[in-house]
Structures are given as structure tokens and as C-alpha cells.
Amino acid sequence: LLWYQRRVRVMEGTLDKLVKQNDDYAGKMTGGIKHMYSKYGSIFKELGELFDTGPLNNSKPVNVALMSTGRCYQEISEVYENQPRYDAHVMCESVREYQGMLGAVPDMLHVHKGAAQKV
């Protein structure tokens, strides 16, 4: 019984660390990484616009390639922004539910111990 209670405490501490790490991950995905890809997209689009205004007749393929690259980077930034909804947030909800169940274990053990002592 005592062994199990210690395990529950260790499990709660470990799950708290997991939730914190997961929150950090979600923050980076929606913050820094997303903004980095968004900036790359803007830069490639600016380069594409630069080639679009050039006097050369053969700059159209370069313009199209750079603009497409910029759009791809913008789409990648949106994927990073949305990704935590599909993994990090779902996992945190599951871990918090599990923590709630673990919180009930000491009470159940106490009731069981009291019942066993009466027998």
C-alpha cells in the first residue's frame, strides 16, 4: 500500500513535468517557429515582386518560383500554428484526466485500508 502511494506521488510529479514540457512545445510551435516560417515567406514574396518589376523578359519564371516558395513558407507557418491542436492540446487533456484519476487513488486506498482493518 505504501509502495503504491509513493508511486502515485512520483507519477503525479512526472506528469506535471510532461504537461509543462508540452505547454512549452505548443508555445514554440505557435510562436517562434511559426513566425520564423512566416518571415521566410514574406522575404521570398518580396524577392518575387522584385523580379516581377524587372525589365527582363525572362524574369517571369523566377518571379513565379519565388512567389510559390513564399506561399509554401506561409502555409508551413500555418501548419505549425495549428499543429498543437492536433497533438499537444489533446495529450494535455488526456494527462489532466489521468491526473484527476490519480488524485482519487489515495482516497480509495484509505477507504480500502479502513475496510480491511474492520474485517
mmCIF file of N, CA and C in Angstrom:
data_model
loop_
_atom_site.group_PDB
_atom_site.id
_atom_site.type_symbol
_atom_site.label_atom_id
_atom_site.label_comp_id
_atom_site.label_asym_id
_atom_site.label_seq_id
_atom_site.Cartn_x
_atom_site.Cartn_y
_atom_site.Cartn_z
ATOM 1 N N LEU A 1 0.830 -1.187 0.000
ATOM 2 C CA LEU A 1 0.000 0.000 0.000
ATOM 3 C C LEU A 1 0.879 1.257 0.000
ATOM 4 N N LEU A 2 1.886 1.280 0.864
ATOM 5 C CA LEU A 2 2.781 2.426 0.937
ATOM 6 C C LEU A 2 3.577 2.576 -0.358
ATOM 7 N N TRP A 3 3.974 1.424 -0.911
ATOM 8 C CA TRP A 3 4.714 1.435 -2.171
ATOM 9 C C TRP A 3 3.865 2.099 -3.260
ATOM 10 N N TYR A 4 2.606 1.748 -3.314
ATOM 11 C CA TYR A 4 1.704 2.286 -4.329
ATOM 12 C C TYR A 4 1.514 3.791 -4.152
ATOM 13 N N GLN A 5 1.394 4.249 -2.928
ATOM 14 C CA GLN A 5 1.227 5.679 -2.675
ATOM 15 C C GLN A 5 2.448 6.467 -3.143
ATOM 16 N N ARG A 6 3.641 5.894 -2.905
ATOM 17 C CA ARG A 6 4.859 6.560 -3.384
ATOM 18 C C ARG A 6 4.880 6.631 -4.906
ATOM 19 N N ARG A 7 4.463 5.552 -5.526
ATOM 20 C CA ARG A 7 4.431 5.521 -6.996
ATOM 21 C C ARG A 7 3.457 6.567 -7.543
ATOM 22 N N VAL A 8 2.344 6.717 -6.893
ATOM 23 C CA VAL A 8 1.353 7.709 -7.332
ATOM 24 C C VAL A 8 1.943 9.111 -7.228
ATOM 25 N N ARG A 9 2.651 9.412 -6.146
ATOM 26 C CA ARG A 9 3.273 10.735 -5.993
ATOM 27 C C ARG A 9 4.321 10.987 -7.071
ATOM 28 N N VAL A 10 5.145 9.965 -7.340
ATOM 29 C CA VAL A 10 6.163 10.112 -8.379
ATOM 30 C C VAL A 10 5.496 10.301 -9.738
ATOM 31 N N MET A 11 4.443 9.540 -9.991
ATOM 32 C CA MET A 11 3.717 9.651 -11.258
ATOM 33 C C MET A 11 3.125 11.051 -11.411
ATOM 34 N N GLU A 12 2.558 11.610 -10.354
ATOM 35 C CA GLU A 12 1.985 12.956 -10.433
ATOM 36 C C GLU A 12 3.056 13.984 -10.767
ATOM 37 N N GLY A 13 4.224 13.876 -10.138
ATOM 38 C CA GLY A 13 5.324 14.803 -10.436
ATOM 39 C C GLY A 13 5.794 14.688 -11.868
ATOM 40 N N THR A 14 5.901 13.459 -12.350
ATOM 41 C CA THR A 14 6.342 13.234 -13.727
ATOM 42 C C THR A 14 5.315 13.760 -14.721
ATOM 43 N N LEU A 15 4.047 13.556 -14.425
ATOM 44 C CA LEU A 15 3.008 14.067 -15.321
ATOM 45 C C LEU A 15 2.980 15.590 -15.329
ATOM 46 N N ASP A 16 3.256 16.214 -14.201
ATOM 47 C CA ASP A 16 3.349 17.677 -14.161
ATOM 48 C C ASP A 16 4.471 18.160 -15.077
ATOM 49 N N LYS A 17 5.604 17.464 -15.061
ATOM 50 C CA LYS A 17 6.720 17.822 -15.949
ATOM 51 C C LYS A 17 6.322 17.653 -17.416
ATOM 52 N N LEU A 18 5.586 16.576 -17.709
ATOM 53 C CA LEU A 18 5.149 16.328 -19.078
ATOM 54 C C LEU A 18 4.222 17.438 -19.566
ATOM 55 N N VAL A 19 3.288 17.853 -18.736
ATOM 56 C CA VAL A 19 2.366 18.925 -19.113
ATOM 57 C C VAL A 19 3.134 20.226 -19.346
ATOM 58 N N LYS A 20 4.098 20.517 -18.480
ATOM 59 C CA LYS A 20 4.890 21.746 -18.636
ATOM 60 C C LYS A 20 5.692 21.710 -19.938
ATOM 61 N N GLN A 21 6.319 20.587 -20.216
ATOM 62 C CA GLN A 21 7.095 20.449 -21.448
ATOM 63 C C GLN A 21 6.195 20.567 -22.674
ATOM 64 N N ASN A 22 5.024 19.985 -22.588
ATOM 65 C CA ASN A 22 4.070 20.037 -23.683
ATOM 66 C C ASN A 22 3.583 21.461 -23.925
ATOM 67 N N ASP A 23 3.371 22.213 -22.853
ATOM 68 C CA ASP A 23 2.988 23.621 -22.996
ATOM 69 C C ASP A 23 4.100 24.432 -23.648
ATOM 70 N N ASP A 24 5.346 24.150 -23.277
ATOM 71 C CA ASP A 24 6.484 24.825 -23.911
ATOM 72 C C ASP A 24 6.521 24.529 -25.408
ATOM 73 N N TYR A 25 6.303 23.253 -25.747
ATOM 74 C CA TYR A 25 6.290 22.822 -27.147
ATOM 75 C C TYR A 25 5.210 23.567 -27.927
ATOM 76 N N ALA A 26 4.006 23.621 -27.365
ATOM 77 C CA ALA A 26 2.901 24.305 -28.043
ATOM 78 C C ALA A 26 3.207 25.791 -28.212
ATOM 79 N N GLY A 27 3.826 26.396 -27.207
ATOM 80 C CA GLY A 27 4.186 27.807 -27.306
ATOM 81 C C GLY A 27 5.198 28.076 -28.402
ATOM 82 N N LYS A 28 6.169 27.193 -28.536
ATOM 83 C CA LYS A 28 7.173 27.363 -29.593
ATOM 84 C C LYS A 28 6.560 27.163 -30.975
ATOM 85 N N MET A 29 5.666 26.190 -31.086
ATOM 86 C CA MET A 29 5.039 25.916 -32.381
ATOM 87 C C MET A 29 4.198 27.104 -32.847
ATOM 88 N N THR A 30 3.443 27.680 -31.933
ATOM 89 C CA THR A 30 2.563 28.776 -32.325
ATOM 90 C C THR A 30 3.262 30.125 -32.268
ATOM 91 N N GLY A 31 4.424 30.185 -31.664
ATOM 92 C CA GLY A 31 5.142 31.450 -31.520
ATOM 93 C C GLY A 31 6.325 31.549 -32.453
ATOM 94 N N GLY A 32 7.494 31.227 -31.918
ATOM 95 C CA GLY A 32 8.749 31.447 -32.618
ATOM 96 C C GLY A 32 8.890 30.728 -33.945
ATOM 97 N N ILE A 33 8.581 29.446 -33.974
ATOM 98 C CA ILE A 33 8.767 28.674 -35.208
ATOM 99 C C ILE A 33 7.804 29.158 -36.283
ATOM 100 N N LYS A 34 6.558 29.394 -35.882
ATOM 101 C CA LYS A 34 5.558 29.885 -36.836
ATOM 102 C C LYS A 34 5.994 31.214 -37.431
ATOM 103 N N HIS A 35 6.465 32.121 -36.584
ATOM 104 C CA HIS A 35 6.874 33.441 -37.063
ATOM 105 C C HIS A 35 8.104 33.357 -37.960
ATOM 106 N N MET A 36 9.008 32.433 -37.662
ATOM 107 C CA MET A 36 10.198 32.275 -38.492
ATOM 108 C C MET A 36 9.793 31.893 -39.922
ATOM 109 N N TYR A 37 8.913 30.899 -40.063
ATOM 110 C CA TYR A 37 8.489 30.485 -41.399
ATOM 111 C C TYR A 37 7.677 31.573 -42.089
ATOM 112 N N SER A 38 6.907 32.298 -41.335
ATOM 113 C CA SER A 38 6.123 33.397 -41.902
ATOM 114 C C SER A 38 7.051 34.483 -42.455
ATOM 115 N N LYS A 39 8.125 34.768 -41.726
ATOM 116 C CA LYS A 39 9.088 35.778 -42.194
ATOM 117 C C LYS A 39 9.787 35.311 -43.467
ATOM 118 N N TYR A 40 10.179 34.021 -43.506
ATOM 119 C CA TYR A 40 10.778 33.485 -44.730
ATOM 120 C C TYR A 40 9.820 33.651 -45.904
ATOM 121 N N GLY A 41 8.550 33.363 -45.672
ATOM 122 C CA GLY A 41 7.557 33.505 -46.737
ATOM 123 C C GLY A 41 7.475 34.933 -47.240
ATOM 124 N N SER A 42 7.474 35.882 -46.322
ATOM 125 C CA SER A 42 7.411 37.296 -46.712
ATOM 126 C C SER A 42 8.643 37.700 -47.520
ATOM 127 N N ILE A 43 9.798 37.210 -47.110
ATOM 128 C CA ILE A 43 11.038 37.559 -47.812
ATOM 129 C C ILE A 43 11.019 37.015 -49.238
ATOM 130 N N PHE A 44 10.608 35.751 -49.406
ATOM 131 C CA PHE A 44 10.555 35.182 -50.753
ATOM 132 C C PHE A 44 9.527 35.905 -51.622
ATOM 133 N N LYS A 45 8.410 36.306 -51.031
ATOM 134 C CA LYS A 45 7.414 37.062 -51.801
ATOM 135 C C LYS A 45 7.972 38.414 -52.233
ATOM 136 N N GLU A 46 8.702 39.071 -51.354
ATOM 137 C CA GLU A 46 9.322 40.346 -51.718
ATOM 138 C C GLU A 46 10.314 40.164 -52.856
ATOM 139 N N LEU A 47 11.104 39.087 -52.786
ATOM 140 C CA LEU A 47 12.046 38.815 -53.880
ATOM 141 C C LEU A 47 11.295 38.568 -55.187
ATOM 142 N N GLY A 48 10.190 37.837 -55.092
ATOM 143 C CA GLY A 48 9.388 37.585 -56.291
ATOM 144 C C GLY A 48 8.842 38.867 -56.883
ATOM 145 N N GLU A 49 8.384 39.772 -56.048
ATOM 146 C CA GLU A 49 7.887 41.062 -56.531
ATOM 147 C C GLU A 49 9.007 41.881 -57.174
ATOM 148 N N LEU A 50 10.206 41.755 -56.629
ATOM 149 C CA LEU A 50 11.358 42.464 -57.199
ATOM 150 C C LEU A 50 11.621 41.993 -58.625
ATOM 151 N N PHE A 51 11.583 40.674 -58.848
ATOM 152 C CA PHE A 51 11.819 40.159 -60.197
ATOM 153 C C PHE A 51 10.645 40.463 -61.128
ATOM 154 N N ASP A 52 9.466 40.655 -60.581
ATOM 155 C CA ASP A 52 8.294 40.960 -61.396
ATOM 156 C C ASP A 52 8.392 42.361 -61.990
ATOM 157 N N THR A 53 9.066 43.251 -61.285
ATOM 158 C CA THR A 53 9.175 44.634 -61.770
ATOM 159 C C THR A 53 10.395 44.847 -62.654
ATOM 160 N N GLY A 54 11.179 43.795 -62.890
ATOM 161 C CA GLY A 54 12.397 43.949 -63.681
ATOM 162 C C GLY A 54 12.100 44.100 -65.166
ATOM 163 N N PRO A 55 13.039 44.698 -65.891
ATOM 164 C CA PRO A 55 12.834 44.933 -67.324
ATOM 165 C C PRO A 55 13.102 43.692 -68.186
ATOM 166 N N LEU A 56 13.647 42.646 -67.577
ATOM 167 C CA LEU A 56 13.986 41.466 -68.371
ATOM 168 C C LEU A 56 12.745 40.654 -68.711
ATOM 169 N N ASN A 57 12.722 40.147 -69.926
ATOM 170 C CA ASN A 57 11.575 39.346 -70.362
ATOM 171 C C ASN A 57 11.560 37.965 -69.732
ATOM 172 N N ASN A 58 12.725 37.465 -69.368
ATOM 173 C CA ASN A 58 12.799 36.093 -68.860
ATOM 174 C C ASN A 58 12.726 36.014 -67.331
ATOM 175 N N SER A 59 12.300 37.074 -66.672
ATOM 176 C CA SER A 59 12.243 37.053 -65.213
ATOM 177 C C SER A 59 10.931 36.472 -64.683
ATOM 178 N N LYS A 60 9.964 36.196 -65.569
ATOM 179 C CA LYS A 60 8.681 35.676 -65.126
ATOM 180 C C LYS A 60 8.821 34.310 -64.436
ATOM 181 N N PRO A 61 9.588 33.353 -64.945
ATOM 182 C CA PRO A 61 9.724 32.055 -64.244
ATOM 183 C C PRO A 61 10.352 32.212 -62.855
ATOM 184 N N VAL A 62 11.303 33.118 -62.727
ATOM 185 C CA VAL A 62 11.936 33.351 -61.427
ATOM 186 C C VAL A 62 10.910 33.955 -60.468
ATOM 187 N N ASN A 63 10.121 34.886 -60.977
ATOM 188 C CA ASN A 63 9.065 35.505 -60.173
ATOM 189 C C ASN A 63 8.082 34.449 -59.681
ATOM 190 N N VAL A 64 7.622 33.601 -60.571
ATOM 191 C CA VAL A 64 6.649 32.567 -60.202
ATOM 192 C C VAL A 64 7.254 31.618 -59.168
ATOM 193 N N ALA A 65 8.498 31.233 -59.357
ATOM 194 C CA ALA A 65 9.154 30.310 -58.423
ATOM 195 C C ALA A 65 9.293 30.942 -57.037
ATOM 196 N N LEU A 66 9.709 32.189 -56.983
ATOM 197 C CA LEU A 66 9.887 32.853 -55.691
ATOM 198 C C LEU A 66 8.553 33.093 -54.984
ATOM 199 N N MET A 67 7.540 33.491 -55.735
ATOM 200 C CA MET A 67 6.220 33.702 -55.133
ATOM 201 C C MET A 67 5.647 32.376 -54.614
ATOM 202 N N SER A 68 5.836 31.294 -55.364
ATOM 203 C CA SER A 68 5.364 29.978 -54.923
ATOM 204 C C SER A 68 6.099 29.528 -53.666
ATOM 205 N N THR A 69 7.393 29.790 -53.627
ATOM 206 C CA THR A 69 8.174 29.449 -52.440
ATOM 207 C C THR A 69 7.683 30.238 -51.238
ATOM 208 N N GLY A 70 7.390 31.510 -51.445
ATOM 209 C CA GLY A 70 6.859 32.338 -50.359
ATOM 210 C C GLY A 70 5.528 31.813 -49.850
ATOM 211 N N ARG A 71 4.647 31.402 -50.772
ATOM 212 C CA ARG A 71 3.354 30.837 -50.355
ATOM 213 C C ARG A 71 3.541 29.533 -49.590
ATOM 214 N N CYS A 72 4.495 28.724 -50.019
ATOM 215 C CA CYS A 72 4.771 27.453 -49.310
ATOM 216 C C CYS A 72 5.216 27.726 -47.872
ATOM 217 N N TYR A 73 6.107 28.684 -47.705
ATOM 218 C CA TYR A 73 6.559 29.018 -46.346
ATOM 219 C C TYR A 73 5.411 29.573 -45.501
ATOM 220 N N GLN A 74 4.525 30.338 -46.111
ATOM 221 C CA GLN A 74 3.360 30.828 -45.374
ATOM 222 C C GLN A 74 2.468 29.661 -44.939
ATOM 223 N N GLU A 75 2.270 28.702 -45.829
ATOM 224 C CA GLU A 75 1.456 27.526 -45.491
ATOM 225 C C GLU A 75 2.117 26.702 -44.385
ATOM 226 N N ILE A 76 3.443 26.579 -44.442
ATOM 227 C CA ILE A 76 4.167 25.847 -43.395
ATOM 228 C C ILE A 76 3.966 26.543 -42.053
ATOM 229 N N SER A 77 3.999 27.870 -42.044
ATOM 230 C CA SER A 77 3.800 28.596 -40.784
ATOM 231 C C SER A 77 2.400 28.349 -40.233
ATOM 232 N N GLU A 78 1.410 28.239 -41.115
ATOM 233 C CA GLU A 78 0.046 27.948 -40.668
ATOM 234 C C GLU A 78 -0.065 26.530 -40.104
ATOM 235 N N VAL A 79 0.658 25.591 -40.707
ATOM 236 C CA VAL A 79 0.662 24.221 -40.191
ATOM 237 C C VAL A 79 1.246 24.201 -38.782
ATOM 238 N N TYR A 80 2.352 24.906 -38.593
ATOM 239 C CA TYR A 80 2.953 24.973 -37.257
ATOM 240 C C TYR A 80 2.010 25.618 -36.252
ATOM 241 N N GLU A 81 1.277 26.630 -36.683
ATOM 242 C CA GLU A 81 0.350 27.310 -35.788
ATOM 243 C C GLU A 81 -0.783 26.382 -35.360
ATOM 244 N N ASN A 82 -1.259 25.547 -36.272
ATOM 245 C CA ASN A 82 -2.409 24.684 -35.995
ATOM 246 C C ASN A 82 -2.035 23.340 -35.374
ATOM 247 N N GLN A 83 -0.784 22.916 -35.497
ATOM 248 C CA GLN A 83 -0.377 21.578 -35.061
ATOM 249 C C GLN A 83 -0.670 21.272 -33.590
ATOM 250 N N PRO A 84 -0.424 22.175 -32.636
ATOM 251 C CA PRO A 84 -0.694 21.839 -31.236
ATOM 252 C C PRO A 84 -2.139 21.425 -30.963
ATOM 253 N N ARG A 85 -3.070 21.897 -31.766
ATOM 254 C CA ARG A 85 -4.468 21.481 -31.582
ATOM 255 C C ARG A 85 -4.638 19.987 -31.796
ATOM 256 N N TYR A 86 -3.801 19.415 -32.655
ATOM 257 C CA TYR A 86 -3.946 18.007 -33.010
ATOM 258 C C TYR A 86 -3.128 17.070 -32.135
ATOM 259 N N ASP A 87 -2.113 17.587 -31.459
ATOM 260 C CA ASP A 87 -1.316 16.680 -30.625
ATOM 261 C C ASP A 87 -1.088 17.206 -29.208
ATOM 262 N N ALA A 88 -0.541 18.373 -29.066
ATOM 263 C CA ALA A 88 -0.179 18.866 -27.732
ATOM 264 C C ALA A 88 -1.398 19.088 -26.846
ATOM 265 N N HIS A 89 -2.418 19.738 -27.372
ATOM 266 C CA HIS A 89 -3.597 20.023 -26.554
ATOM 267 C C HIS A 89 -4.356 18.745 -26.212
ATOM 268 N N VAL A 90 -4.433 17.833 -27.165
ATOM 269 C CA VAL A 90 -5.130 16.562 -26.932
ATOM 270 C C VAL A 90 -4.399 15.754 -25.860
ATOM 271 N N MET A 91 -3.073 15.709 -25.951
ATOM 272 C CA MET A 91 -2.308 14.962 -24.960
ATOM 273 C C MET A 91 -2.446 15.592 -23.580
ATOM 274 N N CYS A 92 -2.408 16.917 -23.491
ATOM 275 C CA CYS A 92 -2.550 17.589 -22.189
ATOM 276 C C CYS A 92 -3.905 17.287 -21.560
ATOM 277 N N GLU A 93 -4.959 17.265 -22.363
ATOM 278 C CA GLU A 93 -6.277 16.934 -21.833
ATOM 279 C C GLU A 93 -6.286 15.517 -21.258
ATOM 280 N N SER A 94 -5.677 14.579 -21.980
ATOM 281 C CA SER A 94 -5.630 13.196 -21.507
ATOM 282 C C SER A 94 -4.824 13.074 -20.218
ATOM 283 N N VAL A 95 -3.692 13.772 -20.164
ATOM 284 C CA VAL A 95 -2.846 13.713 -18.972
ATOM 285 C C VAL A 95 -3.576 14.321 -17.775
ATOM 286 N N ARG A 96 -4.277 15.408 -17.993
ATOM 287 C CA ARG A 96 -5.010 16.035 -16.886
ATOM 288 C C ARG A 96 -6.145 15.142 -16.387
ATOM 289 N N GLU A 97 -6.805 14.428 -17.296
ATOM 290 C CA GLU A 97 -7.826 13.468 -16.872
ATOM 291 C C GLU A 97 -7.184 12.356 -16.033
ATOM 292 N N TYR A 98 -6.032 11.884 -16.481
ATOM 293 C CA TYR A 98 -5.326 10.834 -15.759
ATOM 294 C C TYR A 98 -4.890 11.334 -14.384
ATOM 295 N N GLN A 99 -4.442 12.584 -14.315
ATOM 296 C CA GLN A 99 -4.061 13.157 -13.025
ATOM 297 C C GLN A 99 -5.267 13.222 -12.088
ATOM 298 N N GLY A 100 -6.420 13.521 -12.633
ATOM 299 C CA GLY A 100 -7.629 13.535 -11.821
ATOM 300 C C GLY A 100 -7.941 12.162 -11.255
ATOM 301 N N MET A 101 -7.756 11.136 -12.077
ATOM 302 C CA MET A 101 -7.977 9.768 -11.590
ATOM 303 C C MET A 101 -6.941 9.403 -10.525
ATOM 304 N N LEU A 102 -5.692 9.809 -10.740
ATOM 305 C CA LEU A 102 -4.654 9.529 -9.752
ATOM 306 C C LEU A 102 -4.939 10.236 -8.431
ATOM 307 N N GLY A 103 -5.534 11.415 -8.510
ATOM 308 C CA GLY A 103 -5.867 12.155 -7.298
ATOM 309 C C GLY A 103 -6.889 11.430 -6.440
ATOM 310 N N ALA A 104 -7.701 10.598 -7.060
ATOM 311 C CA ALA A 104 -8.721 9.849 -6.318
ATOM 312 C C ALA A 104 -8.160 8.574 -5.685
ATOM 313 N N VAL A 105 -7.006 8.123 -6.135
ATOM 314 C CA VAL A 105 -6.438 6.863 -5.642
ATOM 315 C C VAL A 105 -6.172 6.886 -4.135
ATOM 316 N N PRO A 106 -5.549 7.926 -3.564
ATOM 317 C CA PRO A 106 -5.303 7.900 -2.118
ATOM 318 C C PRO A 106 -6.592 7.749 -1.302
ATOM 319 N N ASP A 107 -7.664 8.399 -1.745
ATOM 320 C CA ASP A 107 -8.935 8.258 -1.034
ATOM 321 C C ASP A 107 -9.451 6.820 -1.111
ATOM 322 N N MET A 108 -9.330 6.232 -2.278
ATOM 323 C CA MET A 108 -9.787 4.841 -2.430
ATOM 324 C C MET A 108 -8.955 3.905 -1.565
ATOM 325 N N LEU A 109 -7.656 4.151 -1.536
ATOM 326 C CA LEU A 109 -6.791 3.297 -0.716
ATOM 327 C C LEU A 109 -7.116 3.458 0.766
ATOM 328 N N HIS A 110 -7.415 4.674 1.180
ATOM 329 C CA HIS A 110 -7.767 4.924 2.576
ATOM 330 C C HIS A 110 -9.056 4.184 2.942
ATOM 331 N N VAL A 111 -10.049 4.233 2.077
ATOM 332 C CA VAL A 111 -11.311 3.531 2.322
ATOM 333 C C VAL A 111 -11.071 2.024 2.369
ATOM 334 N N HIS A 112 -10.265 1.527 1.422
ATOM 335 C CA HIS A 112 -9.966 0.097 1.374
ATOM 336 C C HIS A 112 -9.208 -0.349 2.628
ATOM 337 N N LYS A 113 -8.258 0.469 3.052
ATOM 338 C CA LYS A 113 -7.479 0.145 4.250
ATOM 339 C C LYS A 113 -8.397 0.103 5.488
ATOM 340 N N GLY A 114 -9.300 1.077 5.587
ATOM 341 C CA GLY A 114 -10.243 1.087 6.721
ATOM 342 C C GLY A 114 -11.156 -0.133 6.707
ATOM 343 N N ALA A 115 -11.612 -0.519 5.529
ATOM 344 C CA ALA A 115 -12.477 -1.691 5.422
ATOM 345 C C ALA A 115 -11.717 -2.968 5.778
ATOM 346 N N ALA A 116 -10.449 -3.045 5.349
ATOM 347 C CA ALA A 116 -9.653 -4.240 5.615
ATOM 348 C C ALA A 116 -9.357 -4.359 7.131
ATOM 349 N N GLN A 117 -9.196 -3.239 7.792
ATOM 350 C CA GLN A 117 -8.928 -3.277 9.236
ATOM 351 C C GLN A 117 -10.159 -3.725 10.040
ATOM 352 N N LYS A 118 -11.347 -3.457 9.534
ATOM 353 C CA LYS A 118 -12.563 -3.852 10.225
ATOM 354 C C LYS A 118 -12.832 -5.344 10.107
ATOM 355 N N VAL A 119 -12.282 -5.956 9.104
ATOM 356 C CA VAL A 119 -12.531 -7.397 8.897
ATOM 357 C C VAL A 119 -11.699 -8.238 9.807
#
